Amino acid sequence: MSDTAWQGETVKAWLASRFAASQVDQDRADRRGRDYGDDYDKAAAEEFVCRLARVHPSVEDQARFGAYLKELLDRDEYNRTGVYSERRFEREVKAYLRKLIRMAKANSGFENTSHFQKD
């Protein structure tokens, strides 16, 4: 667990940077064609999660944010038009939510706003 206090603004900035990166990744995969549907769906899932999380008021409080992410994870389905595979999209949304839950719990990783990140 990080020794620093929860910084809602840092988390919002990270979510905004990931949102922007996911849009670029979707555009790149879309231009490459149907063979890159996996990449498109993964980026669309990241965009979906970041879109919801960055505007939710719970982002200012670590415990509330973690609870909100768990609520999202407990959903039965996630709807987004334009993806190649609904099943793959939903799987990627859940994987991204789990990653974000781990990051929020540990309060770490939000300072890295580079486009390409290790998982």
CSV table of N, CA, C and O in Angstrom, one decimal:
chain,number,residue,atom,x,y,z
A,1,MET,N,0.8,-1.2,0.0
A,1,MET,CA,0.0,0.0,0.0
A,1,MET,C,0.9,1.2,0.0
A,1,MET,O,1.9,1.3,0.7
A,2,SER,N,0.5,2.2,-0.7
A,2,SER,CA,1.2,3.4,-0.9
A,2,SER,C,1.1,4.3,0.4
A,2,SER,O,0.1,4.3,1.1
A,3,ASP,N,2.2,4.9,0.8
A,3,ASP,CA,2.3,5.8,2.0
A,3,ASP,C,1.6,7.1,1.7
A,3,ASP,O,1.4,7.9,2.7
A,4,THR,N,1.4,7.5,0.5
A,4,THR,CA,0.8,8.8,0.2
A,4,THR,C,-0.7,8.8,0.3
A,4,THR,O,-1.3,7.7,0.2
A,5,ALA,N,-1.2,9.9,0.6
A,5,ALA,CA,-2.7,10.1,0.7
A,5,ALA,C,-3.3,10.0,-0.6
A,5,ALA,O,-2.7,10.3,-1.7
A,6,TRP,N,-4.6,9.6,-0.7
A,6,TRP,CA,-5.3,9.5,-1.9
A,6,TRP,C,-5.5,10.9,-2.5
A,6,TRP,O,-5.8,11.8,-1.9
A,7,GLN,N,-5.2,11.0,-3.8
A,7,GLN,CA,-5.2,12.2,-4.5
A,7,GLN,C,-6.3,12.1,-5.6
A,7,GLN,O,-5.9,11.6,-6.7
A,8,GLY,N,-7.5,12.5,-5.4
A,8,GLY,CA,-8.6,12.4,-6.4
A,8,GLY,C,-8.2,13.1,-7.7
A,8,GLY,O,-8.5,12.5,-8.8
A,9,GLU,N,-7.5,14.2,-7.7
A,9,GLU,CA,-7.2,14.9,-8.9
A,9,GLU,C,-6.2,14.1,-9.7
A,9,GLU,O,-6.2,14.1,-11.0
A,10,THR,N,-5.2,13.4,-9.1
A,10,THR,CA,-4.3,12.6,-9.8
A,10,THR,C,-5.0,11.4,-10.4
A,10,THR,O,-4.6,11.1,-11.6
A,11,VAL,N,-5.9,10.8,-9.7
A,11,VAL,CA,-6.7,9.7,-10.3
A,11,VAL,C,-7.5,10.2,-11.5
A,11,VAL,O,-7.5,9.5,-12.5
A,12,LYS,N,-8.1,11.3,-11.4
A,12,LYS,CA,-8.9,11.9,-12.5
A,12,LYS,C,-8.0,12.1,-13.7
A,12,LYS,O,-8.4,11.8,-14.8
A,13,ALA,N,-6.8,12.7,-13.5
A,13,ALA,CA,-5.9,12.9,-14.5
A,13,ALA,C,-5.4,11.6,-15.2
A,13,ALA,O,-5.3,11.5,-16.4
A,14,TRP,N,-5.2,10.6,-14.4
A,14,TRP,CA,-4.8,9.3,-14.9
A,14,TRP,C,-5.9,8.7,-15.8
A,14,TRP,O,-5.7,8.2,-16.9
A,15,LEU,N,-7.1,8.8,-15.3
A,15,LEU,CA,-8.3,8.2,-16.0
A,15,LEU,C,-8.5,9.0,-17.3
A,15,LEU,O,-8.8,8.4,-18.4
A,16,ALA,N,-8.3,10.3,-17.3
A,16,ALA,CA,-8.4,11.1,-18.5
A,16,ALA,C,-7.3,10.7,-19.5
A,16,ALA,O,-7.6,10.7,-20.7
A,17,SER,N,-6.1,10.5,-19.0
A,17,SER,CA,-5.0,10.1,-20.0
A,17,SER,C,-5.3,8.7,-20.6
A,17,SER,O,-5.0,8.5,-21.7
A,18,ARG,N,-5.8,7.8,-19.8
A,18,ARG,CA,-6.1,6.5,-20.3
A,18,ARG,C,-7.3,6.5,-21.2
A,18,ARG,O,-7.3,5.8,-22.2
A,19,PHE,N,-8.2,7.4,-21.0
A,19,PHE,CA,-9.4,7.6,-21.8
A,19,PHE,C,-8.9,8.0,-23.2
A,19,PHE,O,-9.3,7.5,-24.3
A,20,ALA,N,-8.0,9.0,-23.2
A,20,ALA,CA,-7.5,9.6,-24.5
A,20,ALA,C,-6.6,8.5,-25.2
A,20,ALA,O,-6.7,8.3,-26.4
A,21,ALA,N,-5.8,7.8,-24.5
A,21,ALA,CA,-5.0,6.7,-25.1
A,21,ALA,C,-5.8,5.6,-25.7
A,21,ALA,O,-5.6,5.1,-26.8
A,22,SER,N,-6.9,5.3,-25.0
A,22,SER,CA,-7.8,4.2,-25.5
A,22,SER,C,-8.5,4.7,-26.8
A,22,SER,O,-8.7,3.8,-27.7
A,23,GLN,N,-8.8,5.9,-26.9
A,23,GLN,CA,-9.4,6.4,-28.2
A,23,GLN,C,-8.4,6.3,-29.3
A,23,GLN,O,-8.8,5.9,-30.4
A,24,VAL,N,-7.2,6.7,-29.1
A,24,VAL,CA,-6.1,6.6,-30.1
A,24,VAL,C,-5.9,5.1,-30.5
A,24,VAL,O,-5.8,4.8,-31.7
A,25,ASP,N,-5.9,4.2,-29.5
A,25,ASP,CA,-5.7,2.8,-29.8
A,25,ASP,C,-6.9,2.2,-30.6
A,25,ASP,O,-6.7,1.4,-31.5
A,26,GLN,N,-8.1,2.7,-30.3
A,26,GLN,CA,-9.3,2.3,-31.1
A,26,GLN,C,-9.2,2.7,-32.5
A,26,GLN,O,-9.4,1.9,-33.4
A,27,ASP,N,-8.8,4.0,-32.7
A,27,ASP,CA,-8.6,4.5,-34.1
A,27,ASP,C,-7.6,3.7,-34.8
A,27,ASP,O,-7.8,3.4,-36.0
A,28,ARG,N,-6.5,3.4,-34.2
A,28,ARG,CA,-5.4,2.7,-34.8
A,28,ARG,C,-5.8,1.3,-35.2
A,28,ARG,O,-5.6,0.8,-36.3
A,29,ALA,N,-6.5,0.6,-34.3
A,29,ALA,CA,-7.0,-0.8,-34.6
A,29,ALA,C,-8.1,-0.7,-35.7
A,29,ALA,O,-8.1,-1.6,-36.5
A,30,ASP,N,-8.9,0.3,-35.7
A,30,ASP,CA,-10.0,0.4,-36.7
A,30,ASP,C,-9.4,0.6,-38.1
A,30,ASP,O,-9.9,0.0,-39.0
A,31,ARG,N,-8.3,1.4,-38.2
A,31,ARG,CA,-7.7,1.6,-39.5
A,31,ARG,C,-7.0,0.3,-40.0
A,31,ARG,O,-6.9,0.2,-41.2
A,32,ARG,N,-6.6,-0.5,-39.1
A,32,ARG,CA,-5.9,-1.7,-39.5
A,32,ARG,C,-6.9,-2.8,-39.9
A,32,ARG,O,-6.4,-3.8,-40.6
A,33,GLY,N,-8.1,-2.7,-39.6
A,33,GLY,CA,-9.1,-3.6,-40.1
A,33,GLY,C,-9.6,-4.7,-39.2
A,33,GLY,O,-9.2,-4.7,-38.0
A,34,ARG,N,-10.4,-5.6,-39.7
A,34,ARG,CA,-11.1,-6.6,-38.9
A,34,ARG,C,-10.1,-7.5,-38.2
A,34,ARG,O,-10.4,-8.0,-37.1
A,35,ASP,N,-8.9,-7.7,-38.7
A,35,ASP,CA,-7.9,-8.6,-38.0
A,35,ASP,C,-7.5,-8.0,-36.7
A,35,ASP,O,-6.9,-8.7,-35.9
A,36,TYR,N,-7.7,-6.8,-36.4
A,36,TYR,CA,-7.3,-6.1,-35.2
A,36,TYR,C,-8.5,-5.9,-34.3
A,36,TYR,O,-8.5,-5.0,-33.4
A,37,GLY,N,-9.6,-6.7,-34.4
A,37,GLY,CA,-10.8,-6.6,-33.6
A,37,GLY,C,-10.5,-6.8,-32.1
A,37,GLY,O,-11.1,-6.1,-31.3
A,38,ASP,N,-9.6,-7.7,-31.8
A,38,ASP,CA,-9.2,-7.9,-30.4
A,38,ASP,C,-8.7,-6.6,-29.8
A,38,ASP,O,-9.0,-6.2,-28.7
A,39,ASP,N,-7.8,-6.0,-30.5
A,39,ASP,CA,-7.2,-4.7,-30.0
A,39,ASP,C,-8.2,-3.6,-29.9
A,39,ASP,O,-8.2,-2.9,-28.9
A,40,TYR,N,-9.1,-3.6,-30.8
A,40,TYR,CA,-10.2,-2.6,-30.8
A,40,TYR,C,-11.1,-2.8,-29.5
A,40,TYR,O,-11.4,-1.9,-28.8
A,41,ASP,N,-11.5,-4.0,-29.3
A,41,ASP,CA,-12.4,-4.3,-28.2
A,41,ASP,C,-11.7,-4.1,-26.9
A,41,ASP,O,-12.3,-3.6,-25.9
A,42,LYS,N,-10.4,-4.4,-26.8
A,42,LYS,CA,-9.7,-4.1,-25.5
A,42,LYS,C,-9.6,-2.6,-25.3
A,42,LYS,O,-9.8,-2.1,-24.1
A,43,ALA,N,-9.3,-1.8,-26.3
A,43,ALA,CA,-9.3,-0.3,-26.1
A,43,ALA,C,-10.7,0.2,-25.8
A,43,ALA,O,-10.8,1.1,-25.1
A,44,ALA,N,-11.7,-0.3,-26.5
A,44,ALA,CA,-13.1,0.1,-26.2
A,44,ALA,C,-13.5,-0.2,-24.8
A,44,ALA,O,-14.2,0.6,-24.1
A,45,ALA,N,-13.0,-1.3,-24.2
A,45,ALA,CA,-13.3,-1.6,-22.8
A,45,ALA,C,-12.6,-0.6,-21.9
A,45,ALA,O,-13.2,-0.2,-20.9
A,46,GLU,N,-11.4,-0.3,-22.2
A,46,GLU,CA,-10.7,0.7,-21.4
A,46,GLU,C,-11.4,2.0,-21.4
A,46,GLU,O,-11.6,2.7,-20.4
A,47,GLU,N,-11.8,2.4,-22.6
A,47,GLU,CA,-12.5,3.7,-22.8
A,47,GLU,C,-13.8,3.7,-22.0
A,47,GLU,O,-14.1,4.6,-21.3
A,48,PHE,N,-14.5,2.6,-22.0
A,48,PHE,CA,-15.8,2.4,-21.3
A,48,PHE,C,-15.6,2.6,-19.8
A,48,PHE,O,-16.4,3.4,-19.2
A,49,VAL,N,-14.7,1.9,-19.3
A,49,VAL,CA,-14.4,2.0,-17.8
A,49,VAL,C,-14.0,3.4,-17.4
A,49,VAL,O,-14.5,4.0,-16.5
A,50,CYS,N,-13.0,4.0,-18.2
A,50,CYS,CA,-12.5,5.3,-17.8
A,50,CYS,C,-13.6,6.4,-18.0
A,50,CYS,O,-13.6,7.3,-17.2
A,51,ARG,N,-14.4,6.2,-19.0
A,51,ARG,CA,-15.5,7.2,-19.2
A,51,ARG,C,-16.4,7.2,-17.9
A,51,ARG,O,-16.8,8.3,-17.5
A,52,LEU,N,-16.8,6.0,-17.4
A,52,LEU,CA,-17.7,6.0,-16.3
A,52,LEU,C,-16.9,6.4,-15.0
A,52,LEU,O,-17.5,7.2,-14.2
A,53,ALA,N,-15.7,6.0,-14.8
A,53,ALA,CA,-15.0,6.2,-13.5
A,53,ALA,C,-14.6,7.7,-13.4
A,53,ALA,O,-14.6,8.2,-12.3
A,54,ARG,N,-14.1,8.3,-14.4
A,54,ARG,CA,-13.5,9.6,-14.3
A,54,ARG,C,-14.6,10.7,-13.9
A,54,ARG,O,-14.2,11.7,-13.4
A,55,VAL,N,-15.8,10.5,-14.2
A,55,VAL,CA,-16.8,11.5,-13.9
A,55,VAL,C,-17.6,11.2,-12.6
A,55,VAL,O,-18.4,12.0,-12.1
A,56,HIS,N,-17.4,10.0,-12.1
A,56,HIS,CA,-18.2,9.6,-10.9
A,56,HIS,C,-17.6,10.3,-9.6
A,56,HIS,O,-16.4,10.4,-9.5
A,57,PRO,N,-18.5,10.9,-8.8
A,57,PRO,CA,-18.0,11.7,-7.6
A,57,PRO,C,-17.2,10.9,-6.6
A,57,PRO,O,-16.5,11.4,-5.9
A,58,SER,N,-17.3,9.6,-6.7
A,58,SER,CA,-16.6,8.7,-5.7
A,58,SER,C,-15.1,8.8,-5.9
A,58,SER,O,-14.3,8.4,-5.0
A,59,VAL,N,-14.6,9.3,-7.0
A,59,VAL,CA,-13.2,9.3,-7.3
A,59,VAL,C,-12.4,10.1,-6.3
A,59,VAL,O,-11.2,10.0,-6.2
A,60,GLU,N,-13.1,11.0,-5.6
A,60,GLU,CA,-12.4,11.8,-4.6
A,60,GLU,C,-12.1,11.1,-3.3
A,60,GLU,O,-11.3,11.5,-2.5
A,61,ASP,N,-12.7,9.9,-3.1
A,61,ASP,CA,-12.5,9.1,-1.9
A,61,ASP,C,-12.1,7.7,-2.2
A,61,ASP,O,-12.8,7.0,-3.0
A,62,GLN,N,-11.0,7.2,-1.7
A,62,GLN,CA,-10.4,5.9,-2.1
A,62,GLN,C,-11.4,4.8,-1.8
A,62,GLN,O,-11.6,3.9,-2.6
A,63,ALA,N,-12.0,4.8,-0.6
A,63,ALA,CA,-12.9,3.7,-0.2
A,63,ALA,C,-14.2,3.7,-1.1
A,63,ALA,O,-14.6,2.6,-1.6
A,64,ARG,N,-14.7,4.9,-1.3
A,64,ARG,CA,-15.9,5.0,-2.1
A,64,ARG,C,-15.7,4.6,-3.6
A,64,ARG,O,-16.5,4.0,-4.2
A,65,PHE,N,-14.5,5.0,-4.1
A,65,PHE,CA,-14.1,4.7,-5.4
A,65,PHE,C,-14.0,3.2,-5.6
A,65,PHE,O,-14.5,2.6,-6.6
A,66,GLY,N,-13.3,2.5,-4.7
A,66,GLY,CA,-13.2,1.1,-4.7
A,66,GLY,C,-14.5,0.4,-4.7
A,66,GLY,O,-14.8,-0.6,-5.4
A,67,ALA,N,-15.4,0.9,-3.9
A,67,ALA,CA,-16.8,0.3,-3.8
A,67,ALA,C,-17.5,0.5,-5.1
A,67,ALA,O,-18.2,-0.4,-5.6
A,68,TYR,N,-17.4,1.7,-5.7
A,68,TYR,CA,-18.0,2.0,-7.0
A,68,TYR,C,-17.5,1.0,-8.1
A,68,TYR,O,-18.3,0.5,-8.9
A,69,LEU,N,-16.2,0.8,-8.1
A,69,LEU,CA,-15.6,-0.1,-9.1
A,69,LEU,C,-16.1,-1.5,-8.9
A,69,LEU,O,-16.4,-2.2,-9.9
A,70,LYS,N,-16.3,-1.9,-7.7
A,70,LYS,CA,-16.8,-3.3,-7.4
A,70,LYS,C,-18.2,-3.4,-7.9
A,70,LYS,O,-18.6,-4.4,-8.4
A,71,GLU,N,-19.0,-2.3,-7.7
A,71,GLU,CA,-20.4,-2.3,-8.2
A,71,GLU,C,-20.4,-2.5,-9.7
A,71,GLU,O,-21.2,-3.3,-10.2
A,72,LEU,N,-19.5,-1.8,-10.4
A,72,LEU,CA,-19.4,-1.9,-11.8
A,72,LEU,C,-19.0,-3.4,-12.2
A,72,LEU,O,-19.5,-4.0,-13.2
A,73,LEU,N,-18.1,-4.0,-11.5
A,73,LEU,CA,-17.6,-5.3,-11.7
A,73,LEU,C,-18.8,-6.3,-11.6
A,73,LEU,O,-18.8,-7.3,-12.3
A,74,ASP,N,-19.7,-6.1,-10.6
A,74,ASP,CA,-20.8,-7.0,-10.3
A,74,ASP,C,-21.9,-6.9,-11.4
A,74,ASP,O,-22.8,-7.7,-11.3
A,75,ARG,N,-21.8,-6.0,-12.3
A,75,ARG,CA,-22.9,-5.9,-13.3
A,75,ARG,C,-22.9,-7.2,-14.1
A,75,ARG,O,-21.9,-7.9,-14.3
A,76,ASP,N,-24.1,-7.5,-14.7
A,76,ASP,CA,-24.2,-8.7,-15.5
A,76,ASP,C,-23.8,-8.5,-16.9
A,76,ASP,O,-23.3,-9.4,-17.6
A,77,GLU,N,-24.0,-7.3,-17.4
A,77,GLU,CA,-23.6,-7.0,-18.8
A,77,GLU,C,-23.2,-5.6,-19.0
A,77,GLU,O,-23.6,-4.7,-18.2
A,78,TYR,N,-22.4,-5.3,-20.0
A,78,TYR,CA,-22.0,-4.0,-20.3
A,78,TYR,C,-22.3,-3.8,-21.8
A,78,TYR,O,-21.9,-4.6,-22.7
A,79,ASN,N,-23.0,-2.7,-22.1
A,79,ASN,CA,-23.4,-2.4,-23.5
A,79,ASN,C,-22.6,-1.3,-24.1
A,79,ASN,O,-22.5,-0.3,-23.6
A,80,ARG,N,-22.1,-1.6,-25.3
A,80,ARG,CA,-21.5,-0.6,-26.1
A,80,ARG,C,-21.6,-1.1,-27.6
A,80,ARG,O,-21.3,-2.2,-27.9
A,81,THR,N,-22.1,-0.2,-28.4
A,81,THR,CA,-22.2,-0.5,-29.8
A,81,THR,C,-20.9,-0.4,-30.5
A,81,THR,O,-20.0,0.4,-30.1
A,82,GLY,N,-20.7,-1.1,-31.6
A,82,GLY,CA,-19.5,-0.9,-32.4
A,82,GLY,C,-18.4,-1.8,-32.1
A,82,GLY,O,-17.4,-1.8,-32.8
A,83,VAL,N,-18.5,-2.7,-31.1
A,83,VAL,CA,-17.4,-3.6,-30.8
A,83,VAL,C,-17.5,-4.8,-31.7
A,83,VAL,O,-18.6,-5.1,-32.2
A,84,TYR,N,-16.4,-5.5,-31.9
A,84,TYR,CA,-16.4,-6.7,-32.7
A,84,TYR,C,-17.0,-7.9,-32.0
A,84,TYR,O,-17.7,-8.7,-32.7
A,85,SER,N,-16.7,-8.1,-30.8
A,85,SER,CA,-17.3,-9.2,-30.0
A,85,SER,C,-17.8,-8.7,-28.7
A,85,SER,O,-16.9,-8.3,-27.8
A,86,GLU,N,-19.1,-8.9,-28.4
A,86,GLU,CA,-19.6,-8.5,-27.1
A,86,GLU,C,-19.0,-9.3,-26.0
A,86,GLU,O,-18.7,-8.7,-24.9
A,87,ARG,N,-18.8,-10.6,-26.2
A,87,ARG,CA,-18.2,-11.4,-25.1
A,87,ARG,C,-16.8,-11.0,-24.8
A,87,ARG,O,-16.4,-10.9,-23.6
A,88,ARG,N,-16.0,-10.7,-25.8
A,88,ARG,CA,-14.6,-10.3,-25.6
A,88,ARG,C,-14.6,-8.9,-24.9
A,88,ARG,O,-13.8,-8.7,-24.0
A,89,PHE,N,-15.5,-8.0,-25.4
A,89,PHE,CA,-15.6,-6.7,-24.8
A,89,PHE,C,-15.9,-6.8,-23.3
A,89,PHE,O,-15.3,-6.2,-22.4
A,90,GLU,N,-16.9,-7.6,-22.9
A,90,GLU,CA,-17.3,-7.7,-21.5
A,90,GLU,C,-16.1,-8.3,-20.7
A,90,GLU,O,-15.9,-7.9,-19.6
A,91,ARG,N,-15.4,-9.3,-21.3
A,91,ARG,CA,-14.3,-9.9,-20.6
A,91,ARG,C,-13.2,-8.9,-20.3
A,91,ARG,O,-12.6,-8.8,-19.2
A,92,GLU,N,-12.9,-8.0,-21.3
A,92,GLU,CA,-11.9,-7.0,-21.2
A,92,GLU,C,-12.4,-5.9,-20.2
A,92,GLU,O,-11.5,-5.4,-19.4
A,93,VAL,N,-13.6,-5.6,-20.2
A,93,VAL,CA,-14.1,-4.6,-19.2
A,93,VAL,C,-13.9,-5.1,-17.8
A,93,VAL,O,-13.4,-4.4,-16.9
A,94,LYS,N,-14.2,-6.4,-17.5
A,94,LYS,CA,-14.0,-7.0,-16.2
A,94,LYS,C,-12.5,-7.0,-15.8
A,94,LYS,O,-12.2,-6.7,-14.7
A,95,ALA,N,-11.7,-7.4,-16.8
A,95,ALA,CA,-10.3,-7.4,-16.5
A,95,ALA,C,-9.7,-6.0,-16.2
A,95,ALA,O,-8.9,-5.8,-15.3
A,96,TYR,N,-10.2,-5.0,-16.9
A,96,TYR,CA,-9.7,-3.6,-16.7
A,96,TYR,C,-10.3,-3.1,-15.3
A,96,TYR,O,-9.5,-2.4,-14.6
A,97,LEU,N,-11.5,-3.5,-15.0
A,97,LEU,CA,-12.0,-3.1,-13.7
A,97,LEU,C,-11.2,-3.7,-12.5
A,97,LEU,O,-10.9,-3.1,-11.5
A,98,ARG,N,-10.8,-5.0,-12.7
A,98,ARG,CA,-10.0,-5.7,-11.7
A,98,ARG,C,-8.7,-5.0,-11.5
A,98,ARG,O,-8.2,-4.8,-10.4
A,99,LYS,N,-8.1,-4.6,-12.6
A,99,LYS,CA,-6.8,-3.9,-12.6
A,99,LYS,C,-7.0,-2.5,-11.8
A,99,LYS,O,-6.2,-2.2,-11.0
A,100,LEU,N,-8.0,-1.8,-12.1
A,100,LEU,CA,-8.3,-0.5,-11.5
A,100,LEU,C,-8.6,-0.7,-10.0
A,100,LEU,O,-8.2,0.1,-9.2
A,101,ILE,N,-9.3,-1.7,-9.7
A,101,ILE,CA,-9.6,-2.0,-8.3
A,101,ILE,C,-8.3,-2.3,-7.5
A,101,ILE,O,-8.1,-1.7,-6.4
A,102,ARG,N,-7.4,-3.1,-8.1
A,102,ARG,CA,-6.1,-3.3,-7.4
A,102,ARG,C,-5.3,-2.0,-7.3
A,102,ARG,O,-4.7,-1.7,-6.2
A,103,MET,N,-5.3,-1.2,-8.3
A,103,MET,CA,-4.6,0.1,-8.3
A,103,MET,C,-5.2,1.0,-7.2
A,103,MET,O,-4.5,1.6,-6.4
A,104,ALA,N,-6.5,1.1,-7.1
A,104,ALA,CA,-7.2,1.9,-6.1
A,104,ALA,C,-6.9,1.4,-4.7
A,104,ALA,O,-6.6,2.2,-3.8
A,105,LYS,N,-6.9,0.1,-4.5
A,105,LYS,CA,-6.7,-0.5,-3.2
A,105,LYS,C,-5.3,-0.2,-2.7
A,105,LYS,O,-5.0,0.2,-1.6
A,106,ALA,N,-4.3,-0.3,-3.7
A,106,ALA,CA,-2.9,-0.1,-3.3
A,106,ALA,C,-2.5,1.4,-3.4
A,106,ALA,O,-1.5,1.8,-3.0
A,107,ASN,N,-3.4,2.2,-4.0
A,107,ASN,CA,-3.1,3.6,-4.2
A,107,ASN,C,-1.8,3.8,-5.0
A,107,ASN,O,-0.9,4.6,-4.5
A,108,SER,N,-1.6,3.1,-6.0
A,108,SER,CA,-0.4,3.2,-6.8
A,108,SER,C,-0.6,3.0,-8.3
A,108,SER,O,-1.6,2.4,-8.7
A,109,GLY,N,0.3,3.6,-9.0
A,109,GLY,CA,0.2,3.5,-10.5
A,109,GLY,C,-0.5,4.7,-11.2
A,109,GLY,O,-0.4,4.9,-12.4
A,110,PHE,N,-1.1,5.6,-10.4
A,110,PHE,CA,-1.9,6.7,-11.0
A,110,PHE,C,-1.0,7.8,-11.4
A,110,PHE,O,-1.4,8.7,-12.1
A,111,GLU,N,0.3,7.8,-11.0
A,111,GLU,CA,1.2,8.8,-11.5
A,111,GLU,C,1.7,8.6,-12.9
A,111,GLU,O,2.3,9.5,-13.5
A,112,ASN,N,1.6,7.3,-13.4
A,112,ASN,CA,2.1,7.0,-14.7
A,112,ASN,C,1.0,7.3,-15.8
A,112,ASN,O,0.1,6.6,-15.9
A,113,THR,N,1.2,8.4,-16.5
A,113,THR,CA,0.3,8.8,-17.5
A,113,THR,C,0.8,8.6,-18.9
A,113,THR,O,0.3,9.2,-19.9
A,114,SER,N,1.8,7.8,-19.1
A,114,SER,CA,2.3,7.5,-20.4
A,114,SER,C,1.3,6.7,-21.2
A,114,SER,O,0.5,5.9,-20.6
A,115,HIS,N,1.4,6.7,-22.5
A,115,HIS,CA,0.4,6.0,-23.4
A,115,HIS,C,0.5,4.5,-23.2
A,115,HIS,O,-0.5,3.9,-23.0
A,116,PHE,N,1.7,4.0,-23.3
A,116,PHE,CA,1.9,2.5,-23.2
A,116,PHE,C,2.3,2.2,-21.7
A,116,PHE,O,3.2,2.7,-21.2
A,117,GLN,N,1.5,1.3,-21.1
A,117,GLN,CA,1.7,0.9,-19.7
A,117,GLN,C,1.8,-0.6,-19.6
A,117,GLN,O,1.2,-1.3,-20.3
A,118,LYS,N,2.6,-1.0,-18.6
A,118,LYS,CA,2.7,-2.4,-18.3
A,118,LYS,C,1.4,-2.7,-17.5
A,118,LYS,O,0.9,-1.9,-16.7
A,119,ASP,N,0.9,-4.0,-17.6
A,119,ASP,CA,-0.3,-4.4,-16.8
A,119,ASP,C,0.1,-4.9,-15.5
A,119,ASP,O,1.0,-5.3,-15.1
